[in-house]
Amino acid sequence: MKKFRLLFAALVISTGLFFQSCDKVDQPYYDTPVCPAVTFPDTNGTTRNILFEEFTGHTCGNCPSGAYDLRTIWKPMYDDRLIIVSVHAGVFATPDIPAGYYADYRTEASVEYDAFFGVTGYPSGMVNRVPYASQYVVGKVNWGNAFAVEAAKPLEIDLQMYVEHDELTDPYSVCLHMHSKFLTSKNGRFNVVGYFVEDSIISKQKNYPGAQGDPDYLVPQDPNYVHRHMLRDNIGGTWGVNMWSGNAPAGKDTTVSLKYNFQPRDTVDFSHRKHHYYFVGYVYDFDTKEIHQVIEKKLTPH
Amino acid sequence: MKQIYSLLILSFCYLQAFSQEPNYGQVSGNFALDAQYYIADSTINAQNVPEKTRMNTFANINYTLGKFSTGFRYEAYMKPLLGFLPGWEGQGIMYRYAQFTDDKFDVTIGSFYEQFGSGMILRAYEERALGYDNMFDGARVKFNPYKGVYLKGLYGKQRLFWRLADGVVRGADAEVNLNEMLDSVMGRMKTKFILGASFVSRYQNPADVNYVMPANVGSFATRLNIIRDKWNVSGEYVYKINDPSADNKFIYKNGQGLLLQFNYATKGFGLSLSGKYIDNMSFRSDRYEGFTNVFINFNPALTRPHTYNLAATLYPYACQPTGEIAFQGELNYKFQKGTLLGGKYGANLAVNYSYANGLDTTTFSPEKDSARMGYSSRFFGPGSNKYFRDFNIEFRKKVSDKFKFVLMYIYLEYDMEIVQNLIGKGTIYSHIGVADLNYKIDKKNNIRVEVQHLYTQQDKGSWATVLVEYTRSPHWFIGALSQYNYGNEVEAQRVNYPYLTVGYIQNSTRITMGYGKQREGLFCVGGVCRAVPASNGFTLSITSSF
């Protein structure tokens, strides 16, 4: 009986210790230091770049045909002026476990963009978020025309971007510094947004045969499909942070710095994957959604 | 691992050396094998499988000698059958244990399954057909210090496919049967009282690049069961402190749940009512895990587990651990022999209704939510989102010594976007009718015919199913199943799914072979579901026990 009492006492004490096993977190956010100030050179850009946000999904069999056109026609034509981000959203981007499409590449922002801009067909995308034929979301057949319209426009707001990354002391975070400058006077509300983009993700993609899909991939449901320039996360939220509101005279400049911590999934095999990490920054009119300038930078120079 | 094997061997030696009489103990176990040969079939979207065949198999071997028992389970997934997560691929032994049990103690080291109360705070179990196994690996002690007092404590990590999850789980449970404990005062009372309380805590490395994570997440539960004659009333409340996870999108809101059950049963009549409220109660060993991996707790289903094919696999309800409110009522009535509906042998009527809605919540805007609480919710308040409705009525009757039948009607409302995460699918409204006719030709021969029809204007439209099953006792059975999606809006997808089975039973061994097309659907057990992809090909299933 004495043995039982001892054991009973041990159990009671253990239970008491268990009750101590609760950590209440009142402040979930790290008290991270603000990104240190940086100085940008006082230069004026001259060329207006084009951001193409391509709506796609891994069970969309037509979508690889859009990626094929972008890779083989439009990117060679516009080179660095055309910055492509693949936005996985909509019914074709949902995981389909029975069919082996396990990944979920949707982001909080991609879902909101899909709903806000009313994506109805694929392959499709937005060209600087400027409506073409009254539609924000432009079908593949009109991409070339929409690119030509945007490429002919003058640059009105310049944007410089610096990705600050200290690989030794803080490898899994960056500071994204975006410096905008009005080249002409403008009135309105202007926001800046950062995108974290990952290139060359290999996973299964439905691909219709021939010209309906990407003819460089011969397998209809290819587990080795290379997903290019995929939007992985937003920096500054879905609609970004305000850079300027009201009347801005020509020459007015502003710098916005945003801290970004990589998600755990991005830190796996970081030394290898980091070479596929990009950051895209853009400045846009919050009311019309028109993107005035966009910049792309790699995390690593390699 | 080596230490455990050494301990097992030493235990054997000890028991052998001190045995008074030759007693070699008892070996028991079971074996199961499921294999499939896949044929690509574009008409039903059955994918090409490079390996052509895949196989899941396992065998449990248990050894018992007096108060001591030990055992292991060998498993092989080469590769896992389609629909099982790829992480299962591999073979080996994850489950092995040694256990000592006497009147007051029960000690287990190695692998074990456990449940506290209804499972809302802790439940580890395996369901092989689901690919679900969240066993613990560690140590468990059960102790019965006094009559009517039952204590349990455990410490371990949970299985995640072929490794153990990162988190460490600690748990304790106490149950007191007041009538047994205070037998001199309450022993003769007609009303029985059983009280219980549990505490479970998980430790996981709090390092996270985005948020300050709690290293230790605690959860407690308390329960009461009152039994008197034909009445049985029980309730359990569970609470969990902040547990930001992939399931709740890393919010810090506390979780809670309440389960209430009431049963009344008398001869020829049974009534059960139950209600459940679950808010942010997903609790896993690893905050970053998804699917059905490493759940510490269990969300009991308050829906009827349908067995007829169309209702069971097209639109079965999967519980939503992040938040739901559910009710279920079931009435069973037996028409006595000699009555109008009872006839010569009597008849049974079962009426069941189940309901699940989302919670009544108010979402906080991120700018004003510095504590990342996410939302507020009204306790036990149903929201406007309908997740599931199921009204069904079943009539069973034996007409003669040779003939009996079951007639059933089921009405389902099913939010496919919520339950299956299929955006754009909306809510399904369906009516299902079933006739199950069984004719015993003679002592050895039996034939069963099952006719089912599902009517809906949503999803893939209406279905019709016919099953004919012939049994020749005691060894053979053969069946033919046809499922026809005749109501599909797309004409090319109005596919018939024929499937033939033949089986042989010898004592405790059962061998089944099948060939044909199987449509995609969901396979659910107790509110936990696994997606089953469409397939075409041969299947082989062997089960045996000894």
XYZ file of C-alpha atoms in Angstrom, chain A residues 4 7-8 11 15 18-19 21-30 91 94 97-99 102 106 172 204 261-264, chain B residues 47 86 104-105 143 151 170-171 199 201 208-212 214-216 218 241-242 252 254 291 370-372 423 531 533:
60
model
C 0.811 2.760 -4.179
C 3.140 6.289 -6.878
C -0.076 8.195 -6.418
C 1.362 11.037 -10.367
C 0.109 16.273 -13.171
C 2.022 19.255 -16.615
C -0.220 22.141 -15.659
C 3.290 23.336 -19.411
C 1.420 26.249 -20.956
C 3.044 29.266 -22.572
C 0.739 32.211 -23.054
C 1.914 34.556 -25.798
C 0.547 38.087 -25.510
C 2.655 39.654 -28.238
C 2.983 37.333 -31.228
C 5.100 39.641 -33.327
C 8.848 39.915 -32.909
C -10.270 26.592 -58.908
C -6.595 24.122 -55.444
C -5.031 15.002 -53.748
C -6.592 12.050 -55.624
C -4.945 13.193 -58.837
C -0.622 17.960 -53.550
C -2.128 29.930 -53.553
C 16.253 34.256 -43.286
C 3.099 18.312 -61.220
C 10.959 37.076 -42.927
C 11.078 33.985 -45.068
C 8.500 31.344 -44.225
C 9.776 28.035 -42.809
C -4.098 8.263 -64.103
C 3.201 9.645 -50.656
C -3.518 -2.064 -10.383
C -0.818 -1.279 -12.912
C -2.808 3.076 -12.278
C -5.399 7.248 -13.543
C 2.539 14.832 -22.218
C -0.838 13.848 -20.875
C -4.624 17.570 -19.169
C 0.487 19.505 -23.244
C 9.849 30.451 -36.092
C 10.910 33.186 -38.431
C 7.583 35.002 -38.455
C 5.993 34.810 -35.025
C 6.762 34.337 -31.341
C 4.466 29.147 -27.568
C 6.833 26.267 -26.872
C 4.296 24.547 -24.624
C -1.649 23.114 -22.871
C -4.595 27.871 -24.962
C -3.015 29.721 -27.857
C -3.395 33.051 -31.105
C -7.736 30.014 -27.463
C -3.885 16.657 -43.970
C -1.969 43.157 -32.867
C -2.485 40.037 -30.729
C -3.434 37.993 -33.847
C -13.620 26.236 -54.544
C -9.721 11.041 -50.985
C -9.003 8.637 -56.835
